[in-house]
């Protein structure tokens, strides 16, 4: 069962050589005051890998990384940490907490894992990408979003690589950094970090993103374009996913959603035998031939303009053709910042005939990391790998013409009839119209209408006024076919409504077991306080609600989870002599020896209240003549109560 960490001591805010144990501590440490259910948090894990953003100037004014200083300094910045609130709720050794404003829907609580040693981005390797991916994997179920603080020089490479490695991603991962350290008087780091935290905690954008300036961009569409500007990153061939001005404005239509019925998975291997080859005037045959020799397995060819190479260089074409025949995958992309390659011109056709495949409008960073990812897939043959390089896997390319909406956009049609024209009015209309129609289609079990609404531009995970999505409604109603349809269209299983309920919460509380199984298959998991979940299971056990206990079991709950009194569901089932509940819990591994805060085991409680059947089931295995023993103990207990009323 997932238990959100609420307290991590400052000296454990870094990842050392003993990373595994510290990650475990980060996820499961839960000292400090217990939060009430009314407190709604957005939990974010920050992976501080290094980079300019956390550097400190030494006595000579030179920027240097300093271990174990970042979190300590953040605690002294009131705009980065609400010390009074954090100390009251979590204690002085707790996580960092952002101040809350009247417009915030959630309190942002964040933990920082500082890498040791801190890594300059120019020193980043594939091993570091794998390390970041695995750290996200280990804490995936315990946080709503992730922020990776990273140096800017290779940030786009890391973002692109993570977008492919994090398969069936259902939560947001934001990479950000700065041109000036966050602790300098005038810094872009403060806004970049704060905005990343707020977006990661509050918005349903299940992608690997880059945040810089005021723009949230798809990570595998970005490139660094300036060494000095605060607006250092651009997304040349893809619009921003969100803009953070006075309000955060998200373009939900632009979000790429996983449409497979699979749970989150990290593909933690990459093929390192890949490279970038840039065509330039008078490039030699020897250079091209040498570059294409073993162990190279994949090449990103950066050609001129729309994918052109010199037509009078048959020697180069010959070497490229020979390489593709040997099984080397060569992907052609443009050297230009914007635009894409095509076979419109003769040179592009020559490359196609030589076996070179189109990379369409991919950035160099995306093309290289995608090639490393695709080539590492041992289950794919060479032809499949070539096809996958030309397939839009994570929103990294636009193949052929750009996708367009139906000729008649539903919202625009209604807007015209109401004589609405401004962008703000259109957005407001869409936020009202689409959720209502999606929910109506769910209640009508109308799968065809759901698919039509998506074609008309509806975000399948769009929320209504209560923050509930179509998937919430379908899970409440138990419509398995509709649930599957929504998931195949990219509905997100992790969205919380205004009551902090996910679709899984609804499926559990209405005991729709088949729906729970499908949600778990797609990566859904329990969230929130472990003690609160324990209370709910104990309540079910107390009334003998075996069906509810089975719902929690299907959701991977710990059936021995304690409530606030230290009692487990087995305690409550024994106390109220709910025999079927006791049997179910025992069959599914509930701990019989667990004791509550007054040192009572489930067996002790059964004996205390004369629950003969429950006590018989819970009798310790070393007891002789079980039935007589139980009767004797219960009789003695009854006599004691009569003697001492």
XYZ file of C-alpha atoms in Angstrom:
645
model
C 0.000 0.000 0.000
C 1.219 3.464 -0.822
C 2.121 5.661 2.118
C 3.076 9.260 1.425
C 6.193 10.363 3.290
C 5.618 13.355 5.534
C 8.988 13.787 7.163
C 12.531 13.441 5.951
C 15.384 14.660 8.128
C 17.614 17.257 6.451
C 20.653 14.969 6.460
C 18.686 12.436 4.413
C 17.885 14.848 1.614
C 20.596 13.500 -0.639
C 21.330 10.276 -2.442
C 24.627 8.743 -1.435
C 26.157 5.395 -2.276
C 23.553 3.827 0.003
C 20.825 5.177 -2.249
C 18.383 2.285 -1.859
C 17.985 2.600 1.889
C 17.611 6.377 1.705
C 14.947 6.114 -0.990
C 13.108 3.629 1.230
C 13.381 6.059 4.150
C 12.096 8.886 1.977
C 9.023 6.932 0.933
C 8.059 5.382 4.265
C 9.175 7.685 7.072
C 5.994 9.035 8.646
C 6.771 10.654 11.973
C 5.437 14.082 12.803
C 1.835 15.079 13.352
C -0.858 13.200 11.507
C -2.632 15.302 8.921
C -6.410 15.503 8.937
C -8.290 14.354 5.849
C -9.299 17.956 5.135
C -5.730 18.909 4.283
C -5.274 18.439 0.537
C -1.669 18.171 -0.545
C 0.135 18.015 -3.823
C 3.213 15.879 -3.172
C 6.311 16.465 -5.293
C 9.680 14.724 -5.296
C 12.573 16.924 -6.389
C 15.664 15.219 -7.774
C 18.494 17.726 -7.464
C 21.130 16.391 -9.853
C 23.277 19.522 -10.012
C 23.590 22.487 -12.349
C 23.748 26.236 -11.992
C 20.419 26.521 -10.166
C 21.814 25.293 -6.822
C 25.345 26.657 -7.055
C 26.781 29.069 -4.497
C 29.418 31.738 -5.045
C 32.666 31.178 -3.140
C 34.889 33.842 -1.626
C 36.230 34.636 -5.105
C 32.759 35.038 -6.582
C 33.082 31.833 -8.582
C 30.037 29.554 -8.889
C 30.615 26.149 -7.305
C 28.364 23.265 -6.232
C 28.228 22.714 -2.481
C 26.964 19.444 -1.054
C 24.139 19.466 1.522
C 23.658 23.231 1.265
C 20.683 23.448 -1.085
C 17.914 22.230 1.246
C 19.335 24.097 4.252
C 19.224 27.378 2.335
C 15.734 26.691 0.952
C 14.420 26.354 4.506
C 15.462 29.968 5.139
C 13.610 31.360 2.124
C 9.979 32.165 3.123
C 8.750 32.022 -0.489
C 10.158 28.479 -0.806
C 9.226 27.145 2.645
C 6.364 27.977 5.012
C 8.304 27.231 8.183
C 5.505 28.006 10.639
C 3.000 25.728 8.881
C 5.557 22.973 8.259
C 6.774 22.923 11.863
C 3.209 22.818 13.191
C 2.129 19.992 10.912
C 5.273 17.934 10.334
C 7.763 19.078 12.947
C 11.046 20.852 12.321
C 12.551 17.819 10.576
C 9.746 17.560 8.036
C 9.543 18.165 4.289
C 9.564 21.544 2.591
C 6.199 23.236 2.105
C 5.323 26.137 -0.182
C 3.288 29.022 1.201
C -0.348 28.816 0.117
C -2.401 31.599 -1.465
C -6.144 32.047 -1.784
C -6.040 30.825 -5.394
C -4.170 27.557 -4.695
C -6.226 24.361 -4.691
C -3.541 22.283 -2.955
C -0.739 22.809 -0.500
C 2.533 21.917 -2.256
C 4.656 19.623 -0.080
C 8.007 18.606 -1.524
C 11.002 16.468 -0.648
C 14.441 16.982 -2.142
C 16.835 14.185 -3.030
C 20.256 15.671 -3.600
C 22.585 13.597 -5.753
C 26.065 12.887 -4.482
C 28.217 13.946 -6.122
C 26.356 16.770 -7.817
C 26.778 16.468 -11.573
C 27.534 19.224 -14.064
C 25.192 18.736 -17.028
C 28.098 18.597 -19.476
C 29.249 15.469 -17.622
C 25.853 13.740 -17.887
C 25.850 10.281 -19.465
C 23.281 7.610 -20.255
C 24.021 6.115 -16.840
C 22.734 9.314 -15.241
C 19.547 9.177 -17.315
C 18.999 5.612 -16.110
C 19.659 6.654 -12.511
C 17.055 9.435 -12.700
C 14.516 7.097 -14.311
C 15.025 4.465 -11.611
C 14.693 7.039 -8.817
C 11.345 8.108 -10.274
C 10.314 4.459 -10.503
C 11.123 3.774 -6.841
C 8.982 6.648 -5.586
C 6.377 6.765 -8.354
C 3.394 5.709 -6.226
C 4.193 8.103 -3.393
C 4.175 11.444 -5.207
C 1.832 13.358 -7.510
C 4.637 14.747 -9.641
C 8.387 15.001 -10.057
C 10.781 17.901 -10.646
C 14.338 17.271 -11.848
C 16.780 20.134 -11.233
C 19.385 19.869 -13.962
C 22.129 21.857 -15.638
C 20.974 23.496 -18.857
C 23.617 22.355 -21.344
C 22.329 18.792 -21.772
C 18.897 19.217 -20.207
C 17.061 18.572 -23.496
C 18.957 15.308 -23.999
C 17.918 14.100 -20.534
C 14.305 15.206 -21.029
C 14.126 13.447 -24.393
C 15.674 10.246 -23.050
C 13.340 10.141 -20.043
C 10.299 10.631 -22.269
C 11.076 7.315 -23.971
C 12.360 5.420 -20.927
C 9.307 6.238 -18.758
C 6.742 4.057 -20.509
C 2.980 4.490 -19.920
C 3.720 7.541 -17.802
C 0.690 8.746 -15.854
C 2.240 11.603 -13.835
C 4.099 14.755 -14.704
C 7.899 14.939 -14.721
C 9.363 18.438 -15.149
C 13.006 19.219 -15.849
C 14.151 22.733 -15.097
C 17.243 24.696 -14.208
C 18.471 28.246 -14.499
C 20.999 30.541 -16.078
C 21.691 32.202 -12.717
C 21.768 30.444 -9.289
C 18.513 30.517 -7.368
C 20.195 32.171 -4.387
C 21.527 35.134 -6.385
C 19.656 38.399 -5.960
C 18.469 38.440 -9.569
C 17.790 34.915 -10.767
C 15.576 33.041 -13.195
C 15.980 29.968 -11.005
C 13.427 31.057 -8.422
C 10.545 31.408 -10.885
C 11.537 28.269 -12.777
C 11.642 26.160 -9.619
C 8.512 27.602 -7.995
C 6.419 27.310 -11.152
C 7.638 23.755 -11.746
C 6.626 22.754 -8.207
C 3.166 24.305 -8.513
C 2.497 22.721 -11.906
C 3.824 19.316 -10.819
C 1.542 19.307 -7.764
C -1.637 20.566 -9.388
C -1.926 19.769 -13.079
C -2.774 16.589 -14.977
C -0.064 16.546 -17.654
C 1.309 12.979 -17.865
C 4.422 13.879 -19.855
C 8.116 14.546 -19.396
C 8.313 18.317 -19.729
C 10.801 21.164 -19.647
C 9.895 24.376 -17.832
C 11.824 27.541 -18.622
C 10.886 31.193 -18.741
C 7.107 31.051 -18.554
C 6.671 28.032 -20.800
C 5.995 24.389 -20.043
C 7.186 22.459 -23.105
C 7.152 18.820 -24.161
C 10.606 17.615 -23.167
C 11.431 15.756 -26.379
C 10.550 18.822 -28.449
C 12.987 21.221 -26.795
C 16.457 22.511 -27.586
C 18.659 24.993 -25.788
C 18.905 28.075 -27.991
C 20.727 30.607 -25.819
C 23.688 30.553 -23.477
C 22.737 33.848 -21.835
C 19.010 34.532 -22.193
C 16.565 33.660 -19.428
C 14.377 32.339 -22.253
C 16.994 29.688 -22.968
C 14.834 26.869 -24.333
C 12.494 26.753 -27.298
C 10.092 24.141 -28.631
C 10.472 24.901 -32.347
C 7.981 22.497 -33.918
C 5.449 22.060 -31.133
C 3.410 24.620 -29.155
C 3.889 24.972 -25.416
C 1.738 22.716 -23.246
C 1.153 25.501 -20.732
C 2.074 29.093 -20.001
C 2.562 30.321 -16.455
C 1.668 33.977 -16.234
C -0.687 35.356 -13.581
C -2.615 32.128 -14.155
C -1.319 28.799 -15.395
C -3.029 28.231 -18.736
C -2.846 24.617 -19.923
C -3.564 23.562 -23.490
C -5.036 20.171 -22.678
C -5.627 19.414 -26.358
C -1.884 19.473 -26.964
C -1.065 16.908 -24.255
C 0.166 13.518 -25.410
C -1.507 10.739 -23.439
C -0.636 7.079 -23.261
C -3.520 5.066 -24.714
C -2.408 1.590 -23.680
C -3.882 -0.493 -20.871
C -0.529 -0.819 -19.151
C 0.933 0.403 -15.897
C 3.948 2.672 -15.605
C 7.216 0.977 -16.449
C 10.848 2.087 -16.731
C 12.857 0.797 -19.673
C 16.254 1.075 -18.013
C 18.561 0.149 -20.865
C 19.803 2.175 -23.822
C 21.951 1.362 -26.835
C 25.124 3.435 -26.646
C 26.296 2.730 -30.202
C 24.532 5.729 -31.703
C 25.794 9.058 -32.971
C 25.112 12.339 -34.766
C 26.616 12.947 -38.221
C 26.235 16.487 -39.571
C 26.662 17.053 -43.296
C 28.870 20.018 -44.199
C 30.434 21.296 -47.442
C 33.392 19.193 -48.603
C 32.782 16.456 -46.032
C 35.072 13.565 -46.964
C 34.110 10.052 -47.886
C 36.695 8.760 -45.452
C 35.042 10.593 -42.560
C 31.586 9.260 -43.441
C 32.896 5.734 -43.936
C 34.824 5.804 -40.656
C 31.782 7.083 -38.778
C 29.621 4.227 -40.089
C 31.970 1.451 -39.002
C 31.277 -0.937 -36.080
C 30.308 -0.688 -33.310
C 27.926 2.013 -34.616
C 24.350 0.723 -34.917
C 22.337 3.891 -35.366
C 23.040 7.319 -36.846
C 21.128 10.593 -36.814
C 22.035 12.300 -40.098
C 21.687 16.078 -39.950
C 21.216 17.206 -43.530
C 20.608 20.554 -45.187
C 17.238 22.254 -45.330
C 14.359 19.875 -46.036
C 16.615 16.829 -45.858
C 19.124 17.442 -48.615
C 22.634 16.102 -49.233
C 24.931 16.946 -52.167
C 23.538 15.207 -55.266
C 26.999 15.194 -56.831
C 28.439 13.108 -54.015
C 27.610 9.578 -55.071
C 30.442 8.423 -52.821
C 28.562 9.582 -49.731
C 25.266 8.094 -50.906
C 27.085 4.804 -51.596
C 28.485 4.673 -48.054
C 25.079 5.438 -46.536
C 23.439 2.741 -48.661
C 26.066 0.171 -47.702
C 25.563 0.979 -44.032
C 21.768 0.544 -44.123
C 22.225 -2.791 -45.908
C 24.423 -3.894 -42.993
C 21.498 -3.157 -40.652
C 22.555 0.281 -39.423
C 19.514 2.523 -38.913
C 20.112 6.027 -40.312
C 17.544 8.697 -39.478
C 17.496 11.916 -41.494
C 16.642 15.223 -39.770
C 17.155 18.827 -40.761
C 19.952 21.091 -39.540
C 17.409 23.923 -39.390
C 15.880 24.947 -36.086
C 12.319 24.656 -37.389
C 10.646 22.638 -40.100
C 11.058 19.038 -41.150
C 12.650 16.808 -43.768
C 10.743 15.535 -46.804
C 11.337 13.783 -50.107
C 10.081 16.768 -52.098
C 13.528 17.420 -53.566
C 15.787 15.019 -55.463
C 18.379 14.692 -52.639
C 15.682 13.552 -50.214
C 14.598 10.896 -52.675
C 18.202 9.724 -53.053
C 18.470 9.226 -49.313
C 15.204 7.306 -49.223
C 16.458 5.016 -52.003
C 19.637 4.459 -49.961
C 17.572 3.129 -47.054
C 17.766 6.288 -44.924
C 14.501 6.858 -43.037
C 12.810 10.169 -42.259
C 13.008 11.701 -38.809
C 10.331 14.227 -39.803
C 10.565 17.213 -37.420
C 12.408 15.609 -34.492
C 15.052 17.612 -32.674
C 18.600 16.200 -32.688
C 18.228 15.432 -28.975
C 14.987 13.528 -29.491
C 16.229 11.652 -32.559
C 19.437 10.505 -30.842
C 17.807 9.391 -27.579
C 14.904 7.733 -29.393
C 17.401 5.802 -31.505
C 19.212 4.648 -28.350
C 15.864 3.566 -26.894
C 14.526 1.796 -29.997
C 17.784 -0.049 -30.701
C 17.797 -1.382 -27.130
C 14.461 -3.170 -27.660
C 15.652 -6.742 -28.122
C 12.138 -8.014 -28.807
C 11.910 -5.923 -32.023
C 13.516 -6.973 -35.291
C 15.307 -4.444 -37.493
C 12.289 -3.664 -39.644
C 10.140 -3.039 -36.567
C 12.803 -0.714 -35.184
C 12.825 1.254 -38.459
C 9.040 1.576 -38.281
C 9.140 2.685 -34.649
C 11.655 5.408 -35.467
C 9.056 6.843 -37.867
C 6.170 6.376 -35.414
C 5.045 9.044 -32.969
C 5.716 7.262 -29.649
C 5.729 10.167 -27.156
C 4.666 13.205 -29.158
C 8.240 13.660 -30.431
C 7.382 13.998 -34.115
C 4.692 15.051 -36.529
C 4.492 12.489 -39.329
C 2.812 13.711 -42.479
C 0.348 16.555 -42.074
C -0.390 17.947 -38.646
C -3.368 16.371 -36.902
C -6.453 18.553 -37.176
C -9.822 18.655 -35.516
C -13.074 18.002 -37.323
C -13.979 20.693 -39.825
C -16.707 21.758 -37.438
C -15.288 22.322 -33.966
C -18.103 21.728 -31.493
C -17.147 24.497 -29.077
C -16.664 27.032 -31.851
C -20.062 26.136 -33.318
C -21.802 26.728 -29.988
C -19.735 29.871 -29.441
C -20.903 31.286 -32.774
C -24.523 30.690 -31.850
C -23.947 32.493 -28.536
C -21.941 35.236 -30.282
C -18.833 34.519 -28.237
C -15.466 35.222 -29.827
C -12.645 35.831 -27.355
C -10.155 33.116 -26.454
C -11.113 33.363 -22.783
C -14.813 32.895 -23.605
C -14.066 29.885 -25.808
C -11.963 28.274 -23.082
C -14.637 28.873 -20.452
C -17.312 27.429 -22.724
C -15.197 24.345 -23.403
C -14.567 23.824 -19.688
C -18.335 23.725 -19.116
C -19.585 22.035 -22.262
C -17.194 19.128 -22.707
C -17.217 17.742 -19.122
C -21.026 17.819 -19.086
C -21.268 15.999 -22.415
C -18.571 13.477 -21.487
C -20.307 12.673 -18.220
C -23.674 12.348 -19.968
C -22.132 9.948 -22.479
C -20.679 7.876 -19.628
C -24.021 7.667 -17.825
C -25.628 6.660 -21.120
C -22.881 4.077 -21.686
C -22.451 5.655 -25.115
C -18.942 4.690 -26.237
C -19.528 6.031 -29.751
C -20.386 9.475 -28.387
C -17.272 9.468 -26.195
C -15.097 8.776 -29.220
C -16.901 11.476 -31.211
C -16.400 14.037 -28.442
C -12.677 13.310 -28.422
C -12.573 13.869 -32.184
C -14.308 17.193 -31.650
C -11.526 18.315 -29.343
C -12.627 17.191 -25.883
C -9.870 16.364 -23.414
C -10.924 12.937 -22.202
C -9.527 13.741 -18.735
C -11.162 17.167 -18.492
C -12.619 17.910 -15.057
C -16.028 19.257 -14.109
C -16.661 21.856 -11.405
C -15.926 19.285 -8.686
C -12.697 18.232 -10.354
C -14.199 14.908 -11.407
C -13.525 13.320 -14.777
C -15.508 10.959 -16.976
C -13.382 8.123 -15.578
C -14.477 8.988 -12.026
C -18.113 8.709 -13.108
C -17.599 5.446 -14.989
C -15.819 3.902 -11.994
C -18.609 4.965 -9.644
C -21.179 3.368 -11.919
C -19.091 0.265 -12.521
C -19.368 0.450 -16.317
C -16.418 -1.770 -17.242
C -16.769 -1.338 -21.029
C -16.845 2.454 -20.677
C -13.877 2.385 -18.291
C -11.845 0.405 -20.824
C -12.857 2.785 -23.611
C -11.803 5.843 -21.616
C -8.478 4.285 -20.692
C -7.768 3.415 -24.336
C -8.447 7.061 -25.198
C -5.848 8.175 -22.666
C -7.896 8.878 -19.537
C -5.608 9.369 -16.550
C -6.051 7.111 -13.519
C -4.244 9.449 -11.101
C -6.464 12.552 -11.213
C -7.822 13.645 -7.825
C -11.117 15.516 -7.567
C -11.828 18.320 -5.105
C -12.523 15.671 -2.447
C -9.094 14.083 -3.063
C -10.650 10.980 -4.605
C -9.178 9.149 -7.578
C -11.141 6.842 -9.920
C -9.698 3.925 -7.922
C -11.147 5.396 -4.723
C -14.599 5.420 -6.335
C -14.257 1.872 -7.653
C -13.242 0.636 -4.195
C -16.037 2.396 -2.358
C -18.637 0.957 -4.741
C -16.943 -2.483 -4.777
C -16.614 -2.764 -8.549
C -13.984 -5.493 -8.542
C -13.532 -5.887 -12.295
C -13.073 -2.127 -12.642
C -10.475 -2.169 -9.858
C -8.531 -4.877 -11.724
C -8.454 -2.830 -14.940
C -7.395 0.331 -13.108
C -4.580 -1.550 -11.369
C -3.504 -2.962 -14.725
C -3.159 0.638 -15.924
C -1.033 1.728 -12.961
C -3.610 3.049 -10.512
C -2.621 2.854 -6.852
C -3.836 3.831 -3.404
C -2.809 7.265 -2.214
C -3.007 9.343 0.922
C -2.449 8.568 4.587
C -1.898 4.904 5.370
C -3.652 5.385 8.718
C -6.765 6.767 7.003
C -6.866 3.761 4.669
C -6.432 1.561 7.742
C -9.435 3.259 9.374
C -11.603 2.532 6.332
C -10.592 -1.130 6.222
C -11.188 -1.459 9.972
C -14.666 0.012 9.533
C -15.411 -2.564 6.840
C -14.096 -5.402 9.026
C -16.177 -4.235 12.015
C -19.423 -4.739 10.078
C -18.224 -7.873 8.279
C -18.078 -6.217 4.855
C -15.940 -8.852 3.132
C -16.687 -7.407 -0.292
C -15.077 -4.096 0.720
C -12.074 -5.875 2.188
C -11.690 -7.712 -1.113
C -11.818 -4.364 -2.931
C -8.890 -3.118 -0.873
C -7.056 -6.391 -1.372
C -7.424 -6.081 -5.170
C -6.014 -2.553 -4.846
C -2.868 -3.963 -3.172
C -3.709 -2.567 0.258
C -1.832 -3.907 3.275
C -4.578 -5.828 5.089
C -2.544 -5.510 8.300
C -2.443 -1.721 8.113
C -3.167 -0.132 11.498
C -5.645 2.626 12.221
C -4.924 5.564 14.545
C -5.445 3.285 17.582
C -2.957 0.745 16.325
C -5.673 -1.765 15.465
C -5.774 -3.738 12.231
C -8.861 -4.947 10.332
C -8.333 -8.309 12.018
C -8.650 -6.647 15.435
C -12.025 -5.186 14.484
C -13.308 -8.354 12.838
C -12.375 -10.343 15.983
C -13.820 -7.739 18.323
C -17.205 -7.899 16.574
C -17.074 -11.655 15.898
C -17.316 -11.202 12.122
C -16.232 -14.734 11.277
C -16.292 -14.405 7.472
C -14.184 -11.271 7.666
C -11.723 -13.033 9.982
C -11.491 -15.967 7.560
C -10.934 -13.661 4.572
C -8.209 -11.717 6.350
C -6.429 -14.861 7.510
C -6.603 -16.394 4.021
C -4.926 -13.293 2.621
C -2.043 -13.100 5.056
C -3.206 -10.687 7.734
C -0.873 -10.620 10.740
C -2.329 -12.388 13.772
C 0.322 -11.245 16.232
C -0.074 -7.506 15.737
C -0.943 -5.611 18.923
C -2.761 -2.304 19.338
C -1.833 0.643 21.573
C -3.034 -1.167 24.692
C -1.022 -4.263 23.743
C -4.017 -6.344 22.695
C -3.879 -8.832 19.821
C -6.939 -9.804 17.714
C -7.136 -13.022 19.735
C -7.078 -11.104 23.021
C -9.967 -8.913 21.876
C -12.010 -11.917 20.727
C -11.573 -13.551 24.126
C -12.362 -10.293 25.963
C -15.787 -9.925 24.275
C -16.618 -13.668 24.222
C -16.325 -13.986 20.432
C -15.968 -17.764 20.534
C -15.897 -18.396 16.766
C -13.421 -15.631 16.061
C -11.240 -16.686 18.984
C -11.217 -20.281 17.712
C -9.921 -19.117 14.337
C -7.294 -16.909 15.973
C -6.133 -19.319 18.681
C -2.331 -19.483 18.765
C -1.018 -22.572 17.006
C 0.852 -23.814 20.102
C -2.331 -24.107 22.212
C -3.471 -27.665 23.155
C -7.134 -28.709 22.905
C -8.105 -25.487 21.079
C -11.854 -25.514 21.622
C -11.566 -26.257 25.335
C -8.874 -23.613 25.671
C -11.058 -20.966 24.060
C -14.080 -21.915 26.156
C -11.973 -21.887 29.291
C -10.483 -18.490 28.561
C -13.815 -16.961 27.667
C -15.401 -18.440 30.760
C -12.620 -17.069 32.951
C -12.968 -13.703 31.297
C -16.729 -13.631 31.889
C -16.293 -14.595 35.530
C -13.721 -11.841 36.007
C -16.105 -9.246 34.580
C -18.916 -10.380 36.882
C -16.601 -10.315 39.895
C -15.273 -6.859 39.051
C -18.168 -5.049 37.366
